[in-house]
Amino acid sequence: MSEHAAPRNGGPAAPGAREHAAKSVTAVRAGFVGLGQMGEPMARRLLGRDGGLVVCDVRPEAVRPFAEAGARTGADPAAVAAAADVILVMVRDDAQVREVVAAMLPAAARGTVIAIHSTIADGTAEELAARAGPYGVEIADAPVSGGFMGAHEGNLAVMLGASEAAAERCRAVFGAWAGLIVRVGPPGAGTRAKLARNLLQFVAFAAAFEAQRLAEAAGVHLRDLARVVRHSDAVTGGPGAIMIRDTTAPAPEGDPLRDILLHTRALAEKDLSLALDLAADLDVDVPLARISRARFARDLGVPHP
């Protein structure tokens, strides 16, 4: 395994110095900072890979099992940065991400990629990318979706905001725990995609609560309803099934999807109207259903004339 020959602190490379970009993909050295509920199962899937693994966490009890399994340990993020080519960061929030990255930049060799998996503000990712530039370090804005279940199963989705070169280096490491890696643009774009994805998730949760209130008032057993929802969503794809267009603009005449959208509009407006009638009869407040009924045609891309 080659030593880092590039100087620290973003200075000019010494004659004959080799940067990380010259390293074989299979020999990329991985680092992981933050071994919590998500980070621990992600990092565990990196054990035993070519290039090795170095880990760090403020809790010694989180680091100990990795050391016993053969991983190197770093006393702090700077130690990880000095020993890794691609460093994965899964800490709590923007403040912790800034603190960790600030500690790593002076210790990282030119060509290092720092991949941030924490959900942060998109402006933070852009800020850190600009701060890392003079060091010759790249920031990959790489939030994940799939929860701790996906982390344990090695089937997370990654929304990757990074340069093409940094994205390629990340794929060599992310593939150990990701089932889908989508480069969505430069740093900041990954977080913007994650926020949109989470908006869908939690608004859908709110809609599920509203549907449960209506079902409960109507005398439907909630566990029976839940079984039907999970089964049919597994077949149809759930809310994601409607995400089939490249734009949210109205679908013009001649659009090959227009007939499908018109059919969907008719079904939705009929069923939402029936649900609203039932809610009125049972005196159940369903604000999301009212909003959906009012906006569905426009949002679907086939507004009424």
PDB file of C-alpha atoms in Angstrom:
ATOM      1  CA  MET A   1       0.000   0.000   0.000  1.00  0.00           C
ATOM      2  CA  SER A   2       1.567   3.288  -1.067  1.00  0.00           C
ATOM      3  CA  GLU A   3       2.243   6.046   1.415  1.00  0.00           C
ATOM      4  CA  HIS A   4       0.752   9.530   1.041  1.00  0.00           C
ATOM      5  CA  ALA A   5       3.459  11.501  -0.738  1.00  0.00           C
ATOM      6  CA  ALA A   6       1.442  14.689  -1.198  1.00  0.00           C
ATOM      7  CA  PRO A   7       2.155  17.466   1.315  1.00  0.00           C
ATOM      8  CA  ARG A   8      -0.498  18.616   3.784  1.00  0.00           C
ATOM      9  CA  ASN A   9      -2.338  21.902   4.120  1.00  0.00           C
ATOM     10  CA  GLY A  10      -3.064  22.208   0.425  1.00  0.00           C
ATOM     11  CA  GLY A  11       0.484  23.137  -0.546  1.00  0.00           C
ATOM     12  CA  PRO A  12       2.007  22.326  -3.953  1.00  0.00           C
ATOM     13  CA  ALA A  13       2.860  18.696  -4.547  1.00  0.00           C
ATOM     14  CA  ALA A  14       6.482  17.708  -4.171  1.00  0.00           C
ATOM     15  CA  PRO A  15       8.317  16.350  -7.241  1.00  0.00           C
ATOM     16  CA  GLY A  16       7.313  12.756  -7.806  1.00  0.00           C
ATOM     17  CA  ALA A  17       4.456  12.977  -5.304  1.00  0.00           C
ATOM     18  CA  ARG A  18       1.506  10.700  -5.979  1.00  0.00           C
ATOM     19  CA  GLU A  19      -2.022  11.794  -5.225  1.00  0.00           C
ATOM     20  CA  HIS A  20      -4.881   9.510  -4.235  1.00  0.00           C
ATOM     21  CA  ALA A  21      -6.300   9.619  -7.752  1.00  0.00           C
ATOM     22  CA  ALA A  22      -3.488   7.366  -8.927  1.00  0.00           C
ATOM     23  CA  LYS A  23      -4.448   4.599  -6.524  1.00  0.00           C
ATOM     24  CA  SER A  24      -6.108   1.416  -7.794  1.00  0.00           C
ATOM     25  CA  VAL A  25      -9.857   1.439  -7.221  1.00  0.00           C
ATOM     26  CA  THR A  26      -9.661  -1.903  -5.433  1.00  0.00           C
ATOM     27  CA  ALA A  27      -6.986  -0.556  -3.060  1.00  0.00           C
ATOM     28  CA  VAL A  28      -8.884   2.564  -1.976  1.00  0.00           C
ATOM     29  CA  ARG A  29      -8.453   2.952   1.779  1.00  0.00           C
ATOM     30  CA  ALA A  30     -11.759   3.660   3.510  1.00  0.00           C
ATOM     31  CA  GLY A  31     -12.300   5.701   6.648  1.00  0.00           C
ATOM     32  CA  PHE A  32     -15.484   6.051   8.668  1.00  0.00           C
ATOM     33  CA  VAL A  33     -16.303   8.711  11.269  1.00  0.00           C
ATOM     34  CA  GLY A  34     -19.494   8.227  13.278  1.00  0.00           C
ATOM     35  CA  LEU A  35     -20.553   4.694  14.244  1.00  0.00           C
ATOM     36  CA  GLY A  36     -24.106   5.296  15.386  1.00  0.00           C
ATOM     37  CA  GLN A  37     -27.374   3.661  14.374  1.00  0.00           C
ATOM     38  CA  MET A  38     -26.711   4.211  10.660  1.00  0.00           C
ATOM     39  CA  GLY A  39     -22.942   4.456  10.601  1.00  0.00           C
ATOM     40  CA  GLU A  40     -22.239   1.221  12.460  1.00  0.00           C
ATOM     41  CA  PRO A  41     -23.951  -1.159   9.985  1.00  0.00           C
ATOM     42  CA  MET A  42     -22.601   0.801   7.013  1.00  0.00           C
ATOM     43  CA  ALA A  43     -19.050   0.633   8.329  1.00  0.00           C
ATOM     44  CA  ARG A  44     -19.399  -3.023   9.283  1.00  0.00           C
ATOM     45  CA  ARG A  45     -19.939  -3.880   5.619  1.00  0.00           C
ATOM     46  CA  LEU A  46     -16.554  -2.335   4.823  1.00  0.00           C
ATOM     47  CA  LEU A  47     -14.650  -4.755   7.063  1.00  0.00           C
ATOM     48  CA  GLY A  48     -12.284  -7.058   5.226  1.00  0.00           C
ATOM     49  CA  ARG A  49     -12.366  -5.164   1.917  1.00  0.00           C
ATOM     50  CA  ASP A  50      -9.223  -4.481  -0.122  1.00  0.00           C
ATOM     51  CA  GLY A  51      -7.588  -1.277   1.067  1.00  0.00           C
ATOM     52  CA  GLY A  52      -8.636  -1.727   4.676  1.00  0.00           C
ATOM     53  CA  LEU A  53     -10.785   0.349   7.004  1.00  0.00           C
ATOM     54  CA  VAL A  54      -9.985   2.915   9.700  1.00  0.00           C
ATOM     55  CA  VAL A  55     -12.763   4.071  12.030  1.00  0.00           C
ATOM     56  CA  CYS A  56     -13.377   6.747  14.630  1.00  0.00           C
ATOM     57  CA  ASP A  57     -16.156   7.558  17.103  1.00  0.00           C
ATOM     58  CA  VAL A  58     -16.276   9.560  20.315  1.00  0.00           C
ATOM     59  CA  ARG A  59     -17.567   6.430  22.096  1.00  0.00           C
ATOM     60  CA  PRO A  60     -14.869   3.799  22.730  1.00  0.00           C
ATOM     61  CA  GLU A  61     -17.531   1.086  22.991  1.00  0.00           C
ATOM     62  CA  ALA A  62     -18.576   1.812  19.396  1.00  0.00           C
ATOM     63  CA  VAL A  63     -15.011   1.497  18.094  1.00  0.00           C
ATOM     64  CA  ARG A  64     -14.036  -1.628  20.053  1.00  0.00           C
ATOM     65  CA  PRO A  65     -15.906  -4.229  17.919  1.00  0.00           C
ATOM     66  CA  PHE A  66     -14.297  -2.849  14.763  1.00  0.00           C
ATOM     67  CA  ALA A  67     -10.827  -3.084  16.241  1.00  0.00           C
ATOM     68  CA  GLU A  68     -11.562  -6.672  17.269  1.00  0.00           C
ATOM     69  CA  ALA A  69     -12.690  -7.390  13.703  1.00  0.00           C
ATOM     70  CA  GLY A  70      -9.416  -6.136  12.244  1.00  0.00           C
ATOM     71  CA  ALA A  71     -10.104  -2.486  11.435  1.00  0.00           C
ATOM     72  CA  ARG A  72      -7.611   0.228  12.282  1.00  0.00           C
ATOM     73  CA  THR A  73      -8.795   2.877  14.723  1.00  0.00           C
ATOM     74  CA  GLY A  74      -8.151   6.595  14.682  1.00  0.00           C
ATOM     75  CA  ALA A  75      -7.975   8.634  17.857  1.00  0.00           C
ATOM     76  CA  ASP A  76      -9.774  11.506  16.128  1.00  0.00           C
ATOM     77  CA  PRO A  77     -11.019  12.529  12.653  1.00  0.00           C
ATOM     78  CA  ALA A  78      -7.591  13.920  11.749  1.00  0.00           C
ATOM     79  CA  ALA A  79      -6.042  10.491  12.317  1.00  0.00           C
ATOM     80  CA  VAL A  80      -8.625   8.951  10.017  1.00  0.00           C
ATOM     81  CA  ALA A  81      -7.924  11.568   7.348  1.00  0.00           C
ATOM     82  CA  ALA A  82      -4.206  10.804   7.501  1.00  0.00           C
ATOM     83  CA  ALA A  83      -4.830   7.096   6.873  1.00  0.00           C
ATOM     84  CA  ALA A  84      -7.675   6.998   4.324  1.00  0.00           C
ATOM     85  CA  ASP A  85      -8.403   7.919   0.714  1.00  0.00           C
ATOM     86  CA  VAL A  86     -12.208   8.070   0.921  1.00  0.00           C
ATOM     87  CA  ILE A  87     -13.640   9.070   4.307  1.00  0.00           C
ATOM     88  CA  LEU A  88     -17.301   8.524   5.128  1.00  0.00           C
ATOM     89  CA  VAL A  89     -18.890  10.826   7.704  1.00  0.00           C
ATOM     90  CA  MET A  90     -22.163   9.966   9.482  1.00  0.00           C
ATOM     91  CA  VAL A  91     -22.565  12.324  12.420  1.00  0.00           C
ATOM     92  CA  ARG A  92     -25.551  14.163  13.869  1.00  0.00           C
ATOM     93  CA  ASP A  93     -25.919  17.614  12.302  1.00  0.00           C
ATOM     94  CA  ASP A  94     -24.360  20.542  10.454  1.00  0.00           C
ATOM     95  CA  ALA A  95     -22.313  21.671  13.454  1.00  0.00           C
ATOM     96  CA  GLN A  96     -20.753  18.241  13.941  1.00  0.00           C
ATOM     97  CA  VAL A  97     -20.106  17.861  10.210  1.00  0.00           C
ATOM     98  CA  ARG A  98     -18.313  21.222  10.119  1.00  0.00           C
ATOM     99  CA  GLU A  99     -16.235  20.282  13.166  1.00  0.00           C
ATOM    100  CA  VAL A 100     -15.216  16.916  11.729  1.00  0.00           C
ATOM    101  CA  VAL A 101     -14.357  18.274   8.278  1.00  0.00           C
ATOM    102  CA  ALA A 102     -12.365  21.170   9.747  1.00  0.00           C
ATOM    103  CA  ALA A 103     -10.309  18.674  11.747  1.00  0.00           C
ATOM    104  CA  MET A 104      -9.673  16.452   8.738  1.00  0.00           C
ATOM    105  CA  LEU A 105      -8.711  18.951   6.060  1.00  0.00           C
ATOM    106  CA  PRO A 106      -5.209  19.811   7.329  1.00  0.00           C
ATOM    107  CA  ALA A 107      -4.412  16.110   7.758  1.00  0.00           C
ATOM    108  CA  ALA A 108      -5.781  14.849   4.441  1.00  0.00           C
ATOM    109  CA  ALA A 109      -3.608  14.269   1.395  1.00  0.00           C
ATOM    110  CA  ARG A 110      -4.485  15.903  -1.895  1.00  0.00           C
ATOM    111  CA  GLY A 111      -7.028  13.783  -3.763  1.00  0.00           C
ATOM    112  CA  THR A 112      -8.823  12.660  -0.599  1.00  0.00           C
ATOM    113  CA  VAL A 113     -12.619  12.502  -0.850  1.00  0.00           C
ATOM    114  CA  ILE A 114     -14.715  13.280   2.224  1.00  0.00           C
ATOM    115  CA  ALA A 115     -18.232  11.881   1.769  1.00  0.00           C
ATOM    116  CA  ILE A 116     -20.860  13.382   4.059  1.00  0.00           C
ATOM    117  CA  HIS A 117     -23.808  11.062   4.680  1.00  0.00           C
ATOM    118  CA  SER A 118     -25.457  13.167   7.388  1.00  0.00           C
ATOM    119  CA  THR A 119     -28.564  15.096   6.344  1.00  0.00           C
ATOM    120  CA  ILE A 120     -27.422  18.723   6.448  1.00  0.00           C
ATOM    121  CA  ALA A 121     -28.326  22.004   4.771  1.00  0.00           C
ATOM    122  CA  ASP A 122     -27.445  22.179   1.077  1.00  0.00           C
ATOM    123  CA  GLY A 123     -25.566  25.396   1.752  1.00  0.00           C
ATOM    124  CA  THR A 124     -23.359  23.591   4.258  1.00  0.00           C
ATOM    125  CA  ALA A 125     -22.282  21.073   1.624  1.00  0.00           C
ATOM    126  CA  GLU A 126     -21.424  23.875  -0.809  1.00  0.00           C
ATOM    127  CA  GLU A 127     -19.570  25.800   1.907  1.00  0.00           C
ATOM    128  CA  LEU A 128     -17.469  22.769   2.840  1.00  0.00           C
ATOM    129  CA  ALA A 129     -16.679  22.002  -0.796  1.00  0.00           C
ATOM    130  CA  ALA A 130     -15.332  25.528  -1.222  1.00  0.00           C
ATOM    131  CA  ARG A 131     -13.336  25.256   2.009  1.00  0.00           C
ATOM    132  CA  ALA A 132     -11.834  21.921   0.949  1.00  0.00           C
ATOM    133  CA  GLY A 133     -10.758  23.090  -2.500  1.00  0.00           C
ATOM    134  CA  PRO A 134      -7.481  24.785  -1.483  1.00  0.00           C
ATOM    135  CA  TYR A 135      -6.420  21.557   0.255  1.00  0.00           C
ATOM    136  CA  GLY A 136      -6.923  19.536  -2.909  1.00  0.00           C
ATOM    137  CA  VAL A 137      -9.672  17.617  -1.101  1.00  0.00           C
ATOM    138  CA  GLU A 138     -13.090  16.939  -2.612  1.00  0.00           C
ATOM    139  CA  ILE A 139     -16.383  16.927  -0.745  1.00  0.00           C
ATOM    140  CA  ALA A 140     -19.040  14.412  -1.741  1.00  0.00           C
ATOM    141  CA  ASP A 141     -22.488  15.391  -0.538  1.00  0.00           C
ATOM    142  CA  ALA A 142     -23.932  11.876  -0.141  1.00  0.00           C
ATOM    143  CA  PRO A 143     -27.066  11.545   2.016  1.00  0.00           C
ATOM    144  CA  VAL A 144     -28.703   8.139   2.099  1.00  0.00           C
ATOM    145  CA  SER A 145     -32.251   6.803   2.100  1.00  0.00           C
ATOM    146  CA  GLY A 146     -33.504   3.477   3.384  1.00  0.00           C
ATOM    147  CA  GLY A 147     -33.171   3.827   7.140  1.00  0.00           C
ATOM    148  CA  PHE A 148     -31.365   1.503   9.504  1.00  0.00           C
ATOM    149  CA  MET A 149     -33.099  -1.451   7.817  1.00  0.00           C
ATOM    150  CA  GLY A 150     -31.431  -0.595   4.517  1.00  0.00           C
ATOM    151  CA  ALA A 151     -28.122  -0.034   6.278  1.00  0.00           C
ATOM    152  CA  HIS A 152     -28.222  -3.487   7.883  1.00  0.00           C
ATOM    153  CA  GLU A 153     -29.263  -5.111   4.599  1.00  0.00           C
ATOM    154  CA  GLY A 154     -26.649  -3.241   2.535  1.00  0.00           C
ATOM    155  CA  ASN A 155     -29.388  -1.815   0.343  1.00  0.00           C
ATOM    156  CA  LEU A 156     -29.316   1.944   0.941  1.00  0.00           C
ATOM    157  CA  ALA A 157     -29.905   4.481  -1.816  1.00  0.00           C
ATOM    158  CA  VAL A 158     -27.327   7.271  -2.127  1.00  0.00           C
ATOM    159  CA  MET A 159     -28.082  10.701  -3.590  1.00  0.00           C
ATOM    160  CA  LEU A 160     -24.587  11.768  -4.569  1.00  0.00           C
ATOM    161  CA  GLY A 161     -23.590  15.394  -5.063  1.00  0.00           C
ATOM    162  CA  ALA A 162     -19.992  15.357  -6.244  1.00  0.00           C
ATOM    163  CA  SER A 163     -17.692  15.828  -9.209  1.00  0.00           C
ATOM    164  CA  GLU A 164     -17.577  12.928 -11.658  1.00  0.00           C
ATOM    165  CA  ALA A 165     -14.091  12.006 -10.441  1.00  0.00           C
ATOM    166  CA  ALA A 166     -15.072  12.045  -6.758  1.00  0.00           C
ATOM    167  CA  ALA A 167     -18.254  10.104  -7.520  1.00  0.00           C
ATOM    168  CA  GLU A 168     -16.243   7.362  -9.210  1.00  0.00           C
ATOM    169  CA  ARG A 169     -13.960   7.017  -6.204  1.00  0.00           C
ATOM    170  CA  CYS A 170     -16.945   6.915  -3.867  1.00  0.00           C
ATOM    171  CA  ARG A 171     -18.633   4.128  -5.828  1.00  0.00           C
ATOM    172  CA  ALA A 172     -15.705   1.832  -5.086  1.00  0.00           C
ATOM    173  CA  VAL A 173     -16.547   2.142  -1.369  1.00  0.00           C
ATOM    174  CA  PHE A 174     -20.295   2.779  -1.318  1.00  0.00           C
ATOM    175  CA  GLY A 175     -21.007  -0.422  -3.232  1.00  0.00           C
ATOM    176  CA  ALA A 176     -20.393  -2.415  -0.052  1.00  0.00           C
ATOM    177  CA  TRP A 177     -23.562  -1.074   1.585  1.00  0.00           C
ATOM    178  CA  ALA A 178     -25.623   0.616  -1.159  1.00  0.00           C
ATOM    179  CA  GLY A 179     -28.129  -0.916  -3.545  1.00  0.00           C
ATOM    180  CA  LEU A 180     -28.480   2.289  -5.598  1.00  0.00           C
ATOM    181  CA  ILE A 181     -26.037   5.155  -6.177  1.00  0.00           C
ATOM    182  CA  VAL A 182     -27.348   8.100  -8.192  1.00  0.00           C
ATOM    183  CA  ARG A 183     -25.144  11.100  -8.957  1.00  0.00           C
ATOM    184  CA  VAL A 184     -27.552  14.048  -8.960  1.00  0.00           C
ATOM    185  CA  GLY A 185     -25.100  16.918  -9.485  1.00  0.00           C
ATOM    186  CA  PRO A 186     -22.351  18.824  -7.641  1.00  0.00           C
ATOM    187  CA  PRO A 187     -22.032  19.170  -3.845  1.00  0.00           C
ATOM    188  CA  GLY A 188     -25.320  20.486  -2.474  1.00  0.00           C
ATOM    189  CA  ALA A 189     -27.420  18.603  -5.023  1.00  0.00           C
ATOM    190  CA  GLY A 190     -27.348  15.418  -2.959  1.00  0.00           C
ATOM    191  CA  THR A 191     -28.826  17.193   0.035  1.00  0.00           C
ATOM    192  CA  ARG A 192     -31.458  18.928  -2.097  1.00  0.00           C
ATOM    193  CA  ALA A 193     -32.519  15.535  -3.461  1.00  0.00           C
ATOM    194  CA  LYS A 194     -32.623  14.084   0.073  1.00  0.00           C
ATOM    195  CA  LEU A 195     -34.804  16.919   1.361  1.00  0.00           C
ATOM    196  CA  ALA A 196     -37.252  16.415  -1.498  1.00  0.00           C
ATOM    197  CA  ARG A 197     -37.270  12.675  -0.867  1.00  0.00           C
ATOM    198  CA  ASN A 198     -37.903  13.193   2.857  1.00  0.00           C
ATOM    199  CA  LEU A 199     -40.664  15.701   2.154  1.00  0.00           C
ATOM    200  CA  LEU A 200     -42.451  12.935   0.265  1.00  0.00           C
ATOM    201  CA  GLN A 201     -41.786  10.458   3.070  1.00  0.00           C
ATOM    202  CA  PHE A 202     -43.134  12.520   5.918  1.00  0.00           C
ATOM    203  CA  VAL A 203     -46.062  14.070   4.069  1.00  0.00           C
ATOM    204  CA  ALA A 204     -46.999  10.505   3.072  1.00  0.00           C
ATOM    205  CA  PHE A 205     -46.794   9.556   6.765  1.00  0.00           C
ATOM    206  CA  ALA A 206     -49.149  12.426   7.593  1.00  0.00           C
ATOM    207  CA  ALA A 207     -51.526  11.213   4.881  1.00  0.00           C
ATOM    208  CA  ALA A 208     -51.354   7.711   6.365  1.00  0.00           C
ATOM    209  CA  PHE A 209     -52.348   9.090   9.771  1.00  0.00           C
ATOM    210  CA  GLU A 210     -55.260  10.910   8.165  1.00  0.00           C
ATOM    211  CA  ALA A 211     -56.381   7.737   6.370  1.00  0.00           C
ATOM    212  CA  GLN A 212     -56.193   5.801   9.639  1.00  0.00           C
ATOM    213  CA  ARG A 213     -58.411   8.333  11.414  1.00  0.00           C
ATOM    214  CA  LEU A 214     -61.009   8.000   8.671  1.00  0.00           C
ATOM    215  CA  ALA A 215     -60.820   4.194   8.679  1.00  0.00           C
ATOM    216  CA  GLU A 216     -61.028   4.016  12.465  1.00  0.00           C
ATOM    217  CA  ALA A 217     -64.089   6.269  12.534  1.00  0.00           C
ATOM    218  CA  ALA A 218     -65.653   4.053   9.850  1.00  0.00           C
ATOM    219  CA  GLY A 219     -65.106   0.921  11.942  1.00  0.00           C
ATOM    220  CA  VAL A 220     -62.261  -0.531   9.858  1.00  0.00           C
ATOM    221  CA  HIS A 221     -59.577  -2.381  11.825  1.00  0.00           C
ATOM    222  CA  LEU A 222     -56.340  -0.461  11.337  1.00  0.00           C
ATOM    223  CA  ARG A 223     -54.145  -3.545  11.126  1.00  0.00           C
ATOM    224  CA  ASP A 224     -56.303  -4.852   8.273  1.00  0.00           C
ATOM    225  CA  LEU A 225     -55.955  -1.546   6.442  1.00  0.00           C
ATOM    226  CA  ALA A 226     -52.187  -1.564   7.015  1.00  0.00           C
ATOM    227  CA  ARG A 227     -51.856  -5.050   5.504  1.00  0.00           C
ATOM    228  CA  VAL A 228     -53.703  -3.920   2.381  1.00  0.00           C
ATOM    229  CA  VAL A 229     -51.624  -0.737   2.048  1.00  0.00           C
ATOM    230  CA  ARG A 230     -48.288  -2.533   2.401  1.00  0.00           C
ATOM    231  CA  HIS A 231     -49.328  -5.243  -0.047  1.00  0.00           C
ATOM    232  CA  SER A 232     -50.650  -2.908  -2.738  1.00  0.00           C
ATOM    233  CA  ASP A 233     -47.760  -0.433  -2.382  1.00  0.00           C
ATOM    234  CA  ALA A 234     -45.312  -3.314  -2.847  1.00  0.00           C
ATOM    235  CA  VAL A 235     -47.109  -4.116  -6.112  1.00  0.00           C
ATOM    236  CA  THR A 236     -47.625  -0.587  -7.444  1.00  0.00           C
ATOM    237  CA  GLY A 237     -44.589   1.201  -6.016  1.00  0.00           C
ATOM    238  CA  GLY A 238     -46.572   3.518  -3.740  1.00  0.00           C
ATOM    239  CA  PRO A 239     -46.183   7.293  -4.217  1.00  0.00           C
ATOM    240  CA  GLY A 240     -43.089   6.761  -6.343  1.00  0.00           C
ATOM    241  CA  ALA A 241     -45.228   5.135  -9.021  1.00  0.00           C
ATOM    242  CA  ILE A 242     -46.485   8.547 -10.145  1.00  0.00           C
ATOM    243  CA  MET A 243     -42.963   9.963 -10.547  1.00  0.00           C
ATOM    244  CA  ILE A 244     -42.704   9.115 -14.249  1.00  0.00           C
ATOM    245  CA  ARG A 245     -42.161  12.491 -15.939  1.00  0.00           C
ATOM    246  CA  ASP A 246     -39.078  14.675 -16.404  1.00  0.00           C
ATOM    247  CA  THR A 247     -40.962  17.865 -15.523  1.00  0.00           C
ATOM    248  CA  THR A 248     -43.800  19.147 -13.356  1.00  0.00           C
ATOM    249  CA  ALA A 249     -45.076  21.393 -16.177  1.00  0.00           C
ATOM    250  CA  PRO A 250     -48.490  20.619 -17.731  1.00  0.00           C
ATOM    251  CA  ALA A 251     -48.397  17.671 -20.121  1.00  0.00           C
ATOM    252  CA  PRO A 252     -49.021  19.010 -23.643  1.00  0.00           C
ATOM    253  CA  GLU A 253     -51.305  17.466 -26.207  1.00  0.00           C
ATOM    254  CA  GLY A 254     -49.437  14.630 -27.882  1.00  0.00           C
ATOM    255  CA  ASP A 255     -47.468  13.721 -24.747  1.00  0.00           C
ATOM    256  CA  PRO A 256     -47.447   9.880 -24.735  1.00  0.00           C
ATOM    257  CA  LEU A 257     -48.191   9.915 -20.995  1.00  0.00           C
ATOM    258  CA  ARG A 258     -51.149  12.295 -21.226  1.00  0.00           C
ATOM    259  CA  ASP A 259     -53.847   9.600 -21.530  1.00  0.00           C
ATOM    260  CA  ILE A 260     -52.433   7.771 -18.497  1.00  0.00           C
ATOM    261  CA  LEU A 261     -52.398  11.007 -16.504  1.00  0.00           C
ATOM    262  CA  LEU A 262     -55.982  11.847 -17.492  1.00  0.00           C
ATOM    263  CA  HIS A 263     -57.112   8.386 -16.405  1.00  0.00           C
ATOM    264  CA  THR A 264     -55.275   8.800 -13.091  1.00  0.00           C
ATOM    265  CA  ARG A 265     -56.869  12.241 -12.613  1.00  0.00           C
ATOM    266  CA  ALA A 266     -60.364  10.856 -13.100  1.00  0.00           C
ATOM    267  CA  LEU A 267     -59.822   8.011 -10.628  1.00  0.00           C
ATOM    268  CA  ALA A 268     -58.208  10.241  -8.025  1.00  0.00           C
ATOM    269  CA  GLU A 269     -60.837  12.952  -8.150  1.00  0.00           C
ATOM    270  CA  LYS A 270     -63.654  10.392  -7.901  1.00  0.00           C
ATOM    271  CA  ASP A 271     -62.097   8.493  -4.992  1.00  0.00           C
ATOM    272  CA  LEU A 272     -60.982  11.615  -3.110  1.00  0.00           C
ATOM    273  CA  SER A 273     -64.498  13.041  -3.455  1.00  0.00           C
ATOM    274  CA  LEU A 274     -65.979   9.837  -2.031  1.00  0.00           C
ATOM    275  CA  ALA A 275     -63.470   9.872   0.844  1.00  0.00           C
ATOM    276  CA  LEU A 276     -64.319  13.506   1.599  1.00  0.00           C
ATOM    277  CA  ASP A 277     -68.027  12.660   1.644  1.00  0.00           C
ATOM    278  CA  LEU A 278     -67.383   9.812   4.091  1.00  0.00           C
ATOM    279  CA  ALA A 279     -65.231  12.065   6.268  1.00  0.00           C
ATOM    280  CA  ALA A 280     -68.007  14.667   6.360  1.00  0.00           C
ATOM    281  CA  ASP A 281     -70.561  12.024   7.359  1.00  0.00           C
ATOM    282  CA  LEU A 282     -68.289  10.815  10.176  1.00  0.00           C
ATOM    283  CA  ASP A 283     -67.121  14.292  11.223  1.00  0.00           C
ATOM    284  CA  VAL A 284     -63.440  13.432  10.603  1.00  0.00           C
ATOM    285  CA  ASP A 285     -61.102  16.291   9.668  1.00  0.00           C
ATOM    286  CA  VAL A 286     -59.063  15.371   6.552  1.00  0.00           C
ATOM    287  CA  PRO A 287     -57.208  18.535   5.463  1.00  0.00           C
ATOM    288  CA  LEU A 288     -54.668  16.707   3.324  1.00  0.00           C
ATOM    289  CA  ALA A 289     -57.455  15.045   1.369  1.00  0.00           C
ATOM    290  CA  ARG A 290     -59.096  18.437   0.748  1.00  0.00           C
ATOM    291  CA  ILE A 291     -55.825  19.931  -0.474  1.00  0.00           C
ATOM    292  CA  SER A 292     -55.145  16.902  -2.653  1.00  0.00           C
ATOM    293  CA  ARG A 293     -58.606  17.040  -4.227  1.00  0.00           C
ATOM    294  CA  ALA A 294     -58.223  20.743  -5.003  1.00  0.00           C
ATOM    295  CA  ARG A 295     -54.705  20.494  -6.450  1.00  0.00           C
ATOM    296  CA  PHE A 296     -54.471  16.995  -7.860  1.00  0.00           C
ATOM    297  CA  ALA A 297     -55.187  17.801 -11.503  1.00  0.00           C
ATOM    298  CA  ARG A 298     -52.765  20.714 -11.588  1.00  0.00           C
ATOM    299  CA  ASP A 299     -50.005  18.878  -9.764  1.00  0.00           C
ATOM    300  CA  LEU A 300     -50.443  15.795 -11.941  1.00  0.00           C
ATOM    301  CA  GLY A 301     -49.792  17.917 -15.023  1.00  0.00           C
ATOM    302  CA  VAL A 302     -53.305  17.760 -16.499  1.00  0.00           C
ATOM    303  CA  PRO A 303     -55.158  20.794 -15.082  1.00  0.00           C
ATOM    304  CA  HIS A 304     -58.797  21.310 -15.955  1.00  0.00           C
ATOM    305  CA  PRO A 305     -59.480  23.920 -18.686  1.00  0.00           C
TER     306      PRO A 305
END
